[in-house]
Amino acid sequence: YTRFRTNQLLLFLTVLSLAATANTLAQEIYINEIYLDPPGSSGDLLFEYIELRGTQSTSLEDHYLIFLENETGLDGESQGKIDAIVDFNVASSGSIASLGTNGFLTIRQASNFYSAPAAGTTDLVNTGTGLTYGNDGSGPSTVGWSDANNSGRTENSGFTAMIVKVDPDGGSAPILEQDLDVGDNGMFDDVFPSNWTVVDAVGINSDPDEPDGRLYADINFSPGTPPDGGLVEPGATFIDVGFEIEYIGRWGNSTGSTQFDWHASNLTNEGLAGFVGPADFRQSGDLHDGGEDFVESNQGVPYGTELANTLGAPNLFLLNGDFNFDQDVDGDDFLSWQRGVGFGNGDDASRAQGDTHDLATGLLDRVVDGNDLSVWTTLYASAGSIEAPAIAAVPEPLSISMLGLGILTLVAGSQNRRK
């Protein structure tokens, strides 16, 4: 009997230990979306937004979202300087912000026209006077925003966005214009603050005329490539998408740092794309300009797809091989491919025409041909095991359920002894 009780106690302590470990590992926080340059002369005063995603109800105490300058210019700009900060310790009207009960947090500018995000979202909207995220001369920010130019908005030319967690016992928090790249030649020879942990990051150059901005994330996107290659950290990935980037978001509920985990895009308010206003921004391309069917999306999202409508919910995800977007791969998709075969010249075919991600490389070649048929055939043959969408719910912390399991185990053991 004593040995039985001892074994039960050890099992219970093991369950508690596993639960604590699982709870620690589950505290994930990701940059989910950044809409940095909405169309229109005043678009970036009203319609920019930022979204984080992760474990439900996670506190953001000691967390900051920083934006690092990508350019060097005559007006004091310097690559690697902190150009803007969201201080999550005061982001909730002066209090510490947390992810919502659904795992999402959104930051919106004052007077924006977006609908409220999904229930359970921590919805931070600047309520200061004027527009923007605040601190733009018209009033303070209620969402923890500050920037070196007092503009109340992100810099349209690009940046590296980083979530950093600061050890409060190890040093200071980020400050505006703090230079993390002294010499503008990369961080590899500088000392990154030892009390900072980079939780998530993504870098973008936005302007097609300036592809030579320096970026500091593991994954970085640009509208072009400088003659000597992209300016990124050693071992980092540089992706030339070939178009202006105004939106960056995770693909579905992805968690990695590869090009396939992100959707780099350009959005439009063009009526031909389906825009009816005021905030249903659509996947852009040059169809509405009378040009070729070039779609400005590294994920092959069809022209006119609404993209700014997932606040507080998983981002857009399109199943590979599902050309009619009915959430399966079947004969109807083969007919879509058959209608589109031959379309594309390497930069314009989208998923709607029949372009697929190559199963080996993950790349879209923007041409509808036999390679896409081969991918469709493989996916069709796999039937019930077709690629699972990356939009699974964010896992809840496991500690409560595992603790319950331990208690049930003890109860069951106690009942067995009474029999």
Short mmCIF file of C-alpha atoms in Angstrom, two decimals:
data_model
loop_
_atom_site.label_atom_id
_atom_site.label_comp_id
_atom_site.label_asym_id
_atom_site.label_seq_id
_atom_site.Cartn_x
_atom_site.Cartn_y
_atom_site.Cartn_z
CA TYR A 1 0.00 0.00 0.00
CA THR A 2 2.82 2.41 0.88
CA ARG A 3 4.56 1.65 -2.42
CA PHE A 4 1.25 2.27 -4.25
CA ARG A 5 0.80 5.66 -2.60
CA THR A 6 4.41 6.55 -3.34
CA ASN A 7 4.00 5.63 -7.02
CA GLN A 8 0.80 7.66 -7.20
CA LEU A 9 2.52 10.67 -5.66
CA LEU A 10 5.41 10.38 -8.10
CA LEU A 11 2.95 10.19 -10.99
CA PHE A 12 1.14 13.26 -9.74
CA LEU A 13 4.39 15.23 -9.36
CA THR A 14 5.44 14.15 -12.85
CA VAL A 15 2.14 15.39 -14.27
CA LEU A 16 2.58 18.70 -12.48
CA SER A 17 6.12 19.03 -13.84
CA LEU A 18 5.02 18.25 -17.40
CA ALA A 19 2.14 20.69 -17.06
CA ALA A 20 4.44 23.47 -15.92
CA THR A 21 6.84 22.77 -18.78
CA ALA A 22 4.01 22.65 -21.34
CA ASN A 23 2.59 25.90 -20.01
CA THR A 24 5.98 27.59 -20.36
CA LEU A 25 6.48 26.30 -23.89
CA ALA A 26 2.96 27.35 -24.90
CA GLN A 27 3.56 31.03 -24.16
CA GLU A 28 4.08 31.94 -27.82
CA ILE A 29 3.79 35.44 -29.27
CA TYR A 30 3.99 36.24 -32.98
CA ILE A 31 3.77 39.25 -35.26
CA ASN A 32 0.62 38.31 -37.15
CA GLU A 33 -0.06 41.27 -39.47
CA ILE A 34 1.30 44.73 -40.20
CA TYR A 35 -0.53 46.93 -42.69
CA LEU A 36 1.97 49.73 -43.19
CA ASP A 37 0.91 51.74 -46.24
CA PRO A 38 -2.81 51.77 -47.03
CA PRO A 39 -3.74 53.49 -50.31
CA GLY A 40 -4.85 57.10 -50.54
CA SER A 41 -3.27 60.37 -49.45
CA SER A 42 -4.45 59.91 -45.87
CA GLY A 43 -4.53 56.11 -45.76
CA ASP A 44 -1.62 55.77 -43.37
CA LEU A 45 -3.25 58.23 -40.95
CA LEU A 46 -6.34 56.05 -40.54
CA PHE A 47 -6.00 52.53 -41.82
CA GLU A 48 -2.67 51.18 -40.63
CA TYR A 49 -2.96 48.35 -38.14
CA ILE A 50 -0.78 45.89 -36.25
CA GLU A 51 -1.81 42.47 -34.97
CA LEU A 52 -0.15 39.99 -32.64
CA ARG A 53 -1.13 36.37 -32.10
CA GLY A 54 -0.20 33.69 -29.60
CA THR A 55 -1.22 31.81 -26.49
CA GLN A 56 -4.54 32.99 -25.10
CA SER A 57 -4.42 35.69 -22.42
CA THR A 58 -0.62 35.87 -22.36
CA SER A 59 0.61 38.97 -20.55
CA LEU A 60 2.87 41.27 -22.58
CA GLU A 61 4.62 42.65 -19.53
CA ASP A 62 8.24 43.54 -20.37
CA HIS A 63 7.49 43.16 -24.11
CA TYR A 64 8.05 45.79 -26.80
CA LEU A 65 7.47 45.91 -30.54
CA ILE A 66 10.32 47.86 -32.11
CA PHE A 67 10.76 49.04 -35.70
CA LEU A 68 14.35 49.32 -36.93
CA GLU A 69 15.25 51.83 -39.63
CA ASN A 70 16.29 50.22 -42.92
CA GLU A 71 17.70 53.31 -44.66
CA THR A 72 20.54 55.77 -44.20
CA GLY A 73 19.75 59.33 -45.21
CA LEU A 74 20.62 63.00 -44.85
CA ASP A 75 17.86 63.64 -42.33
CA GLY A 76 19.57 61.67 -39.59
CA GLU A 77 18.25 58.27 -40.57
CA SER A 78 20.63 55.46 -39.81
CA GLN A 79 20.25 51.76 -40.47
CA GLY A 80 19.49 49.79 -37.35
CA LYS A 81 18.26 52.71 -35.26
CA ILE A 82 15.00 52.20 -33.39
CA ASP A 83 12.54 54.32 -35.36
CA ALA A 84 9.33 53.42 -33.51
CA ILE A 85 8.25 51.52 -30.39
CA VAL A 86 5.04 50.00 -29.08
CA ASP A 87 5.46 49.68 -25.32
CA PHE A 88 3.07 46.93 -24.25
CA ASN A 89 3.61 47.84 -20.61
CA VAL A 90 1.44 50.93 -21.16
CA ALA A 91 -0.34 49.99 -24.39
CA SER A 92 -3.73 49.37 -22.76
CA SER A 93 -4.50 53.01 -21.90
CA GLY A 94 -1.52 53.13 -19.56
CA SER A 95 -1.73 49.54 -18.32
CA ILE A 96 -0.02 46.29 -19.32
CA ALA A 97 -1.60 44.70 -22.38
CA SER A 98 -2.31 40.99 -22.79
CA LEU A 99 -3.28 38.85 -25.75
CA GLY A 100 -7.02 38.28 -25.87
CA THR A 101 -8.87 35.22 -24.70
CA ASN A 102 -8.81 34.11 -28.34
CA GLY A 103 -5.03 34.68 -28.60
CA PHE A 104 -5.16 37.91 -30.67
CA LEU A 105 -4.29 41.55 -30.03
CA THR A 106 -4.91 44.36 -32.52
CA ILE A 107 -3.64 47.95 -32.55
CA ARG A 108 -5.60 50.41 -34.65
CA GLN A 109 -5.32 54.11 -35.40
CA ALA A 110 -7.79 56.68 -34.14
CA SER A 111 -10.96 57.21 -36.21
CA ASN A 112 -10.32 54.15 -38.38
CA PHE A 113 -13.24 52.52 -40.21
CA TYR A 114 -12.46 48.86 -39.53
CA SER A 115 -15.11 46.71 -37.94
CA ALA A 116 -14.43 45.55 -34.42
CA PRO A 117 -12.26 42.42 -34.38
CA ALA A 118 -13.56 39.00 -33.41
CA ALA A 119 -14.88 38.44 -29.90
CA GLY A 120 -12.14 37.77 -27.36
CA THR A 121 -9.57 39.97 -29.11
CA THR A 122 -7.65 42.55 -27.13
CA ASP A 123 -8.62 45.56 -29.24
CA LEU A 124 -6.37 48.58 -28.71
CA VAL A 125 -7.52 51.71 -30.52
CA ASN A 126 -5.83 55.08 -30.06
CA THR A 127 -8.38 57.33 -28.40
CA GLY A 128 -6.19 60.41 -28.32
CA THR A 129 -7.13 63.51 -30.24
CA GLY A 130 -6.37 63.56 -33.95
CA LEU A 131 -5.60 60.51 -36.06
CA THR A 132 -2.81 57.88 -36.25
CA TYR A 133 -1.42 55.75 -33.42
CA GLY A 134 -0.82 58.98 -31.47
CA ASN A 135 2.16 61.04 -30.33
CA ASP A 136 2.01 62.84 -33.66
CA GLY A 137 1.67 66.34 -32.22
CA SER A 138 -2.11 66.16 -31.92
CA GLY A 139 -2.15 64.22 -28.69
CA PRO A 140 -0.66 61.35 -26.69
CA SER A 141 -0.96 57.71 -27.67
CA THR A 142 -3.23 55.40 -25.69
CA VAL A 143 -1.73 52.31 -27.39
CA GLY A 144 1.87 52.74 -26.25
CA TRP A 145 3.12 54.12 -29.58
CA SER A 146 6.06 56.48 -30.05
CA ASP A 147 8.30 57.21 -33.04
CA ALA A 148 11.36 59.29 -33.76
CA ASN A 149 9.58 61.52 -36.29
CA ASN A 150 6.44 62.11 -34.19
CA SER A 151 4.38 60.95 -37.14
CA GLY A 152 2.15 58.45 -35.38
CA ARG A 153 2.59 55.88 -38.16
CA THR A 154 5.02 53.30 -39.50
CA GLU A 155 7.61 54.28 -42.07
CA ASN A 156 6.41 53.43 -45.56
CA SER A 157 9.86 52.69 -46.97
CA GLY A 158 10.20 49.62 -44.79
CA PHE A 159 11.66 48.39 -41.50
CA THR A 160 12.51 45.37 -39.44
CA ALA A 161 9.77 44.72 -36.89
CA MET A 162 10.84 42.84 -33.76
CA ILE A 163 9.02 41.76 -30.64
CA VAL A 164 11.60 41.87 -27.84
CA LYS A 165 11.20 40.69 -24.28
CA VAL A 166 13.34 42.62 -21.82
CA ASP A 167 14.68 41.12 -18.62
CA PRO A 168 13.86 43.89 -16.14
CA ASP A 169 16.80 42.86 -13.94
CA GLY A 170 19.34 42.88 -16.74
CA GLY A 171 19.36 46.38 -18.14
CA SER A 172 17.31 49.03 -19.88
CA ALA A 173 14.28 48.92 -22.18
CA PRO A 174 14.41 50.04 -25.83
CA ILE A 175 14.56 53.79 -26.47
CA LEU A 176 13.94 55.76 -29.65
CA GLU A 177 16.97 56.23 -31.91
CA GLN A 178 18.95 53.62 -30.02
CA ASP A 179 21.44 52.35 -32.60
CA LEU A 180 21.68 48.56 -32.81
CA ASP A 181 23.91 48.72 -35.90
CA VAL A 182 26.73 51.16 -35.27
CA GLY A 183 28.44 51.71 -38.60
CA ASP A 184 25.41 50.65 -40.67
CA ASN A 185 27.14 47.47 -41.75
CA GLY A 186 25.10 44.81 -39.96
CA MET A 187 24.65 43.79 -36.34
CA PHE A 188 27.16 40.95 -36.52
CA ASP A 189 29.97 43.14 -35.10
CA ASP A 190 27.77 44.97 -32.58
CA VAL A 191 26.62 43.88 -29.15
CA PHE A 192 22.87 43.18 -29.07
CA PRO A 193 21.50 44.07 -25.61
CA SER A 194 22.11 41.01 -23.46
CA ASN A 195 18.85 41.43 -21.55
CA TRP A 196 16.72 41.39 -24.72
CA THR A 197 15.23 38.27 -26.24
CA VAL A 198 13.90 38.48 -29.81
CA VAL A 199 10.52 36.73 -29.73
CA ASP A 200 9.59 37.21 -33.40
CA ALA A 201 10.78 39.38 -36.28
CA VAL A 202 10.27 40.11 -39.97
CA GLY A 203 12.02 42.60 -42.26
CA ILE A 204 10.69 44.39 -45.34
CA ASN A 205 11.87 46.92 -47.85
CA SER A 206 8.72 48.43 -49.30
CA ASP A 207 9.76 50.93 -51.95
CA PRO A 208 10.73 49.42 -55.35
CA ASP A 209 13.17 52.30 -55.87
CA GLU A 210 15.05 51.49 -52.65
CA PRO A 211 15.70 47.74 -52.42
CA ASP A 212 19.05 48.31 -50.68
CA GLY A 213 17.70 48.97 -47.20
CA ARG A 214 19.35 46.88 -44.51
CA LEU A 215 17.16 44.30 -42.76
CA TYR A 216 17.80 42.37 -39.54
CA ALA A 217 15.30 39.50 -39.22
CA ASP A 218 15.78 35.83 -40.06
CA ILE A 219 13.27 36.30 -42.91
CA ASN A 220 13.21 39.46 -45.04
CA PHE A 221 11.23 40.59 -48.10
CA SER A 222 12.06 43.23 -50.70
CA PRO A 223 10.66 44.56 -54.00
CA GLY A 224 14.06 44.15 -55.64
CA THR A 225 17.64 43.04 -55.14
CA PRO A 226 20.68 45.35 -54.96
CA PRO A 227 23.54 44.55 -57.38
CA ASP A 228 25.57 42.91 -54.62
CA GLY A 229 22.65 41.07 -53.05
CA GLY A 230 20.28 41.79 -50.20
CA LEU A 231 21.64 43.48 -47.09
CA VAL A 232 20.74 41.05 -44.32
CA GLU A 233 22.46 39.38 -41.39
CA PRO A 234 24.68 36.32 -41.99
CA GLY A 235 22.51 33.25 -42.48
CA ALA A 236 19.30 35.26 -42.90
CA THR A 237 16.94 34.81 -45.87
CA PHE A 238 16.33 37.61 -48.40
CA ILE A 239 13.33 37.26 -50.74
CA ASP A 240 12.86 39.45 -53.81
CA VAL A 241 9.10 39.51 -54.48
CA GLY A 242 9.28 41.93 -57.40
CA PHE A 243 6.59 44.38 -56.26
CA GLU A 244 5.94 47.12 -53.72
CA ILE A 245 5.09 45.69 -50.29
CA GLU A 246 2.38 47.43 -48.30
CA TYR A 247 1.19 44.49 -46.20
CA ILE A 248 2.98 41.68 -44.41
CA GLY A 249 1.13 38.93 -42.57
CA ARG A 250 1.54 35.35 -41.53
CA TRP A 251 0.09 32.76 -43.89
CA GLY A 252 -2.82 31.28 -41.98
CA ASN A 253 -1.62 30.58 -38.45
CA SER A 254 2.00 29.87 -39.39
CA THR A 255 4.71 29.98 -36.77
CA GLY A 256 7.97 29.63 -38.73
CA SER A 257 10.49 32.02 -40.25
CA THR A 258 10.55 30.92 -43.88
CA GLN A 259 9.15 32.67 -46.92
CA PHE A 260 6.29 30.17 -46.98
CA ASP A 261 5.17 31.28 -43.50
CA TRP A 262 4.46 34.85 -44.67
CA HIS A 263 2.26 36.67 -47.13
CA ALA A 264 3.91 39.76 -48.62
CA SER A 265 1.36 41.73 -50.60
CA ASN A 266 0.18 45.04 -51.99
CA LEU A 267 -3.43 46.03 -51.28
CA THR A 268 -5.70 48.32 -53.28
CA ASN A 269 -8.84 50.40 -52.96
CA GLU A 270 -9.54 50.12 -56.70
CA GLY A 271 -13.20 49.57 -57.55
CA LEU A 272 -12.32 47.11 -60.31
CA ALA A 273 -10.81 44.88 -57.63
CA GLY A 274 -14.11 44.91 -55.76
CA PHE A 275 -13.41 47.68 -53.25
CA VAL A 276 -16.59 49.39 -52.06
CA GLY A 277 -15.08 51.21 -49.08
CA PRO A 278 -14.21 52.35 -46.66
CA ALA A 279 -11.90 49.60 -45.35
CA ASP A 280 -12.32 46.42 -47.44
CA PHE A 281 -8.89 46.59 -49.04
CA ARG A 282 -8.22 43.99 -51.74
CA GLN A 283 -5.35 42.03 -53.25
CA SER A 284 -3.71 44.32 -55.77
CA GLY A 285 -2.31 43.67 -59.23
CA ASP A 286 -1.99 45.59 -62.46
CA LEU A 287 -5.23 44.26 -63.91
CA HIS A 288 -6.99 47.49 -62.98
CA ASP A 289 -4.25 49.43 -64.79
CA GLY A 290 -4.93 47.67 -68.08
CA GLY A 291 -1.64 45.81 -67.96
CA GLU A 292 -0.74 42.16 -67.66
CA ASP A 293 -2.33 40.02 -65.00
CA PHE A 294 0.45 40.58 -62.49
CA VAL A 295 -0.74 39.86 -58.95
CA GLU A 296 1.33 41.45 -56.18
CA SER A 297 1.32 38.50 -53.79
CA ASN A 298 4.10 36.05 -53.00
CA GLN A 299 1.40 33.47 -52.17
CA GLY A 300 -0.44 33.77 -55.49
CA VAL A 301 -3.57 35.23 -53.87
CA PRO A 302 -6.10 36.06 -56.62
CA TYR A 303 -6.68 39.65 -57.61
CA GLY A 304 -9.48 41.30 -55.65
CA THR A 305 -9.35 38.99 -52.60
CA GLU A 306 -10.27 40.95 -49.47
CA LEU A 307 -7.34 40.86 -47.06
CA ALA A 308 -7.93 43.43 -44.31
CA ASN A 309 -10.88 41.54 -42.88
CA THR A 310 -9.27 39.01 -40.53
CA LEU A 311 -8.72 41.14 -37.43
CA GLY A 312 -8.89 38.89 -34.40
CA ALA A 313 -8.98 35.75 -36.55
CA PRO A 314 -6.59 33.53 -38.58
CA ASN A 315 -5.18 35.16 -41.69
CA LEU A 316 -5.99 34.02 -45.20
CA PHE A 317 -4.83 30.50 -46.06
CA LEU A 318 -5.42 28.80 -49.43
CA LEU A 319 -5.01 25.05 -49.67
CA ASN A 320 -2.40 23.99 -52.21
CA GLY A 321 -4.08 22.49 -55.29
CA ASP A 322 -7.50 23.92 -54.35
CA PHE A 323 -7.98 26.20 -57.37
CA ASN A 324 -11.66 26.98 -56.73
CA PHE A 325 -11.16 27.54 -52.98
CA ASP A 326 -13.78 25.13 -51.67
CA GLN A 327 -11.38 23.63 -49.10
CA ASP A 328 -10.65 20.37 -50.90
CA VAL A 329 -8.64 19.05 -53.85
CA ASP A 330 -10.88 17.25 -56.31
CA GLY A 331 -11.97 17.00 -59.95
CA ASP A 332 -13.37 20.53 -59.95
CA ASP A 333 -9.85 21.81 -59.34
CA PHE A 334 -8.59 19.78 -62.28
CA LEU A 335 -11.15 21.57 -64.48
CA SER A 336 -9.87 24.92 -63.16
CA TRP A 337 -6.31 23.89 -64.04
CA GLN A 338 -7.46 22.75 -67.48
CA ARG A 339 -9.01 26.15 -68.18
CA GLY A 340 -5.85 27.94 -67.02
CA VAL A 341 -3.14 25.75 -68.52
CA GLY A 342 -0.72 27.80 -70.59
CA PHE A 343 -1.43 30.99 -68.63
CA GLY A 344 1.43 32.96 -67.13
CA ASN A 345 4.89 34.09 -68.08
CA GLY A 346 6.65 33.62 -64.76
CA ASP A 347 5.23 36.51 -62.82
CA ASP A 348 1.48 36.64 -63.20
CA ALA A 349 -0.41 33.34 -62.72
CA SER A 350 -2.22 33.01 -59.39
CA ARG A 351 -3.72 30.04 -57.60
CA ALA A 352 -7.07 30.79 -59.23
CA GLN A 353 -5.58 30.07 -62.66
CA GLY A 354 -4.07 26.76 -61.50
CA ASP A 355 -0.61 27.64 -60.15
CA THR A 356 0.52 25.51 -57.20
CA HIS A 357 3.26 25.47 -54.64
CA ASP A 358 5.90 22.97 -55.76
CA LEU A 359 5.90 20.16 -53.18
CA ALA A 360 9.70 20.01 -53.08
CA THR A 361 10.59 23.70 -52.92
CA GLY A 362 7.32 25.34 -51.87
CA LEU A 363 7.72 27.85 -54.69
CA LEU A 364 5.06 29.27 -56.97
CA ASP A 365 6.50 29.68 -60.47
CA ARG A 366 3.54 31.82 -61.64
CA VAL A 367 3.01 29.64 -64.72
CA VAL A 368 0.19 27.11 -65.19
CA ASP A 369 1.69 23.99 -66.75
CA GLY A 370 2.30 20.28 -66.35
CA ASN A 371 4.22 20.80 -63.14
CA ASP A 372 1.06 22.10 -61.50
CA LEU A 373 -0.91 19.13 -62.82
CA SER A 374 1.66 16.81 -61.27
CA VAL A 375 1.30 18.53 -57.89
CA TRP A 376 -2.50 18.40 -58.15
CA THR A 377 -2.34 14.69 -59.04
CA THR A 378 -0.21 13.92 -56.00
CA LEU A 379 -2.50 15.87 -53.67
CA TYR A 380 -5.63 14.37 -55.22
CA ALA A 381 -4.25 10.87 -54.81
CA SER A 382 -3.54 11.48 -51.14
CA ALA A 383 -7.26 12.11 -50.61
CA GLY A 384 -7.89 12.34 -46.87
CA SER A 385 -4.29 13.25 -46.09
CA ILE A 386 -4.21 16.43 -48.19
CA GLU A 387 -2.11 19.22 -46.67
CA ALA A 388 -3.72 20.47 -43.48
CA PRO A 389 -4.43 24.20 -43.45
CA ALA A 390 -2.12 26.23 -41.22
CA ILE A 391 -5.09 27.72 -39.40
CA ALA A 392 -5.43 25.36 -36.49
CA ALA A 393 -6.54 27.02 -33.28
CA VAL A 394 -3.77 28.37 -31.07
CA PRO A 395 -3.22 25.67 -28.41
CA GLU A 396 -4.43 26.48 -24.95
CA PRO A 397 -2.03 26.13 -22.03
CA LEU A 398 -1.94 22.50 -20.96
CA SER A 399 -1.42 22.93 -17.23
CA ILE A 400 -5.08 22.84 -16.18
CA SER A 401 -6.00 19.82 -18.28
CA MET A 402 -2.91 17.90 -17.22
CA LEU A 403 -3.48 18.82 -13.58
CA GLY A 404 -7.01 17.48 -13.95
CA LEU A 405 -5.60 14.27 -15.38
CA GLY A 406 -3.35 13.91 -12.36
CA ILE A 407 -6.22 14.47 -9.96
CA LEU A 408 -8.40 11.96 -11.79
CA THR A 409 -5.59 9.45 -11.60
CA LEU A 410 -5.35 9.89 -7.84
CA VAL A 411 -9.11 9.66 -7.43
CA ALA A 412 -9.25 6.51 -9.52
CA GLY A 413 -6.45 4.98 -7.46
CA SER A 414 -8.25 5.83 -4.24
CA GLN A 415 -11.49 4.26 -5.49
CA ASN A 416 -9.67 1.11 -6.53
CA ARG A 417 -8.23 0.70 -3.05
CA ARG A 418 -11.72 0.89 -1.51
CA LYS A 419 -13.02 -2.00 -3.62
#
